[in-house]
Amino acid sequence: MKKISIVIPAYNEEGNLSLIHSEIKNVFLTLPDYDYEIIFVNDGSRDSTQQTLEEISKDCSKLKYLEFSRNFGHQNAVKAGMDYADGNAVISMDADMQHPPAMIPNMIKKWEEGYDVVYTIRRYSKNISFFKRKTSDFFYHILSNLSDVDLEKGSSDFRLLDASVIDAIRKTGESDIFLRGLVKWVGFKQYSIDFVAADRFSGSSKYSLGKMMRFAFTGITAFSVKPLYLAAYLGFFFSFLSLLYIPYVIYAFLSHTEISGWASILMTVVFFGGIQLIILGILGIYMGKIFKQIKDRPNYIIRSKNF
Ligand code: UDP
Ligand code: MG
């Protein structure tokens, strides 16, 4: 009997756990040919997520949990679930019901047809704010242009991975994980399904604007060094531009043309100051990645688990 592992990261999701648990149970009632396990990864929640998980797991042998020692972030939580899952396929999904469990049979069907990765593309529901929509589209646009992996807009962390893909991902030892990119990067036979994200059932989104920005930078710098070339190109461009300017300055000097320089000098100083800081920042982000990677700390620490 084939076994499916469902991995669900949960950070302060006390209000969603029993619902998603029972929904998944119901889905598998319609799939009697499959065994399953649900691995909740409690990512350092501060509410009663842990107690709830311990409570539910008493009555359900399929429910497993990993408790982190603190909050390590969504991507690390999903990675941990993948590391501990032992199904023939692993499905990762959010705890808040935005990823409809009703799609699970479809994903399994595609997997049975021979696809190793069945990933989903989120179409917007009406209730997603204009701002989130636009920032998200912009992010995927930039990412696809800047990096070597081709990510569709609306890529989500709701996906099925065959055990062989999970194996490949386990072997990557990145400290700053960006799973959407990594899954594309590993290759294999991939199939995409569209879905409309439902509203979050209970609680509020854990991704603030700041976190989204960080996530975007992580994604771009994890799969591309193109931003580094930007610095060199800009340097060449402005050096060339200044070459054109020099004859004019000499001419003005020799012909005693009076030029008031205050405004132009200030503009140039501020402009180039800004560009230099941006480029320093980009260099810094890559350096920070090397720094994190070289320390070789684990991506997460487990405080307790029930299996
Ligand atoms: N999550 C997590 N750790 C975090 C932030 C989020 O495990 O630090 C989980 C969260 O519990 C949820 C999933 O990641 O199951 C997606 O988070 P959320 O729904 O807040 O993101 P959004 O759907 O708003 O992008
Ligand atoms: Mg959500």
CSV table of C-alpha atoms and ligand atoms in Angstrom, one decimal, residues 13 94-99 132 198-201 204-207, ligand 2:
chain,number,residue,atom,x,y,z
A,13,GLU,CA,-2.6,28.1,14.2
A,94,ASP,CA,-0.6,25.5,4.8
A,95,ALA,CA,-2.5,25.0,8.0
A,96,ASP,CA,-5.0,27.8,7.4
A,97,MET,CA,-7.2,26.1,4.8
A,98,GLN,CA,-6.0,28.4,2.0
A,99,HIS,CA,-4.7,25.3,0.3
A,132,LYS,CA,-0.5,41.8,-2.1
A,198,ALA,CA,-9.6,30.2,-0.2
A,199,ASP,CA,-9.7,32.7,2.7
A,200,ARG,CA,-7.7,32.0,5.8
A,201,PHE,CA,-10.0,30.1,8.2
A,204,SER,CA,-4.1,36.2,10.6
A,205,SER,CA,-1.3,36.0,8.0
A,206,LYS,CA,2.2,35.5,9.4
A,207,TYR,CA,3.8,37.2,6.4
B,2,MG,MG,-2.2,31.6,4.5
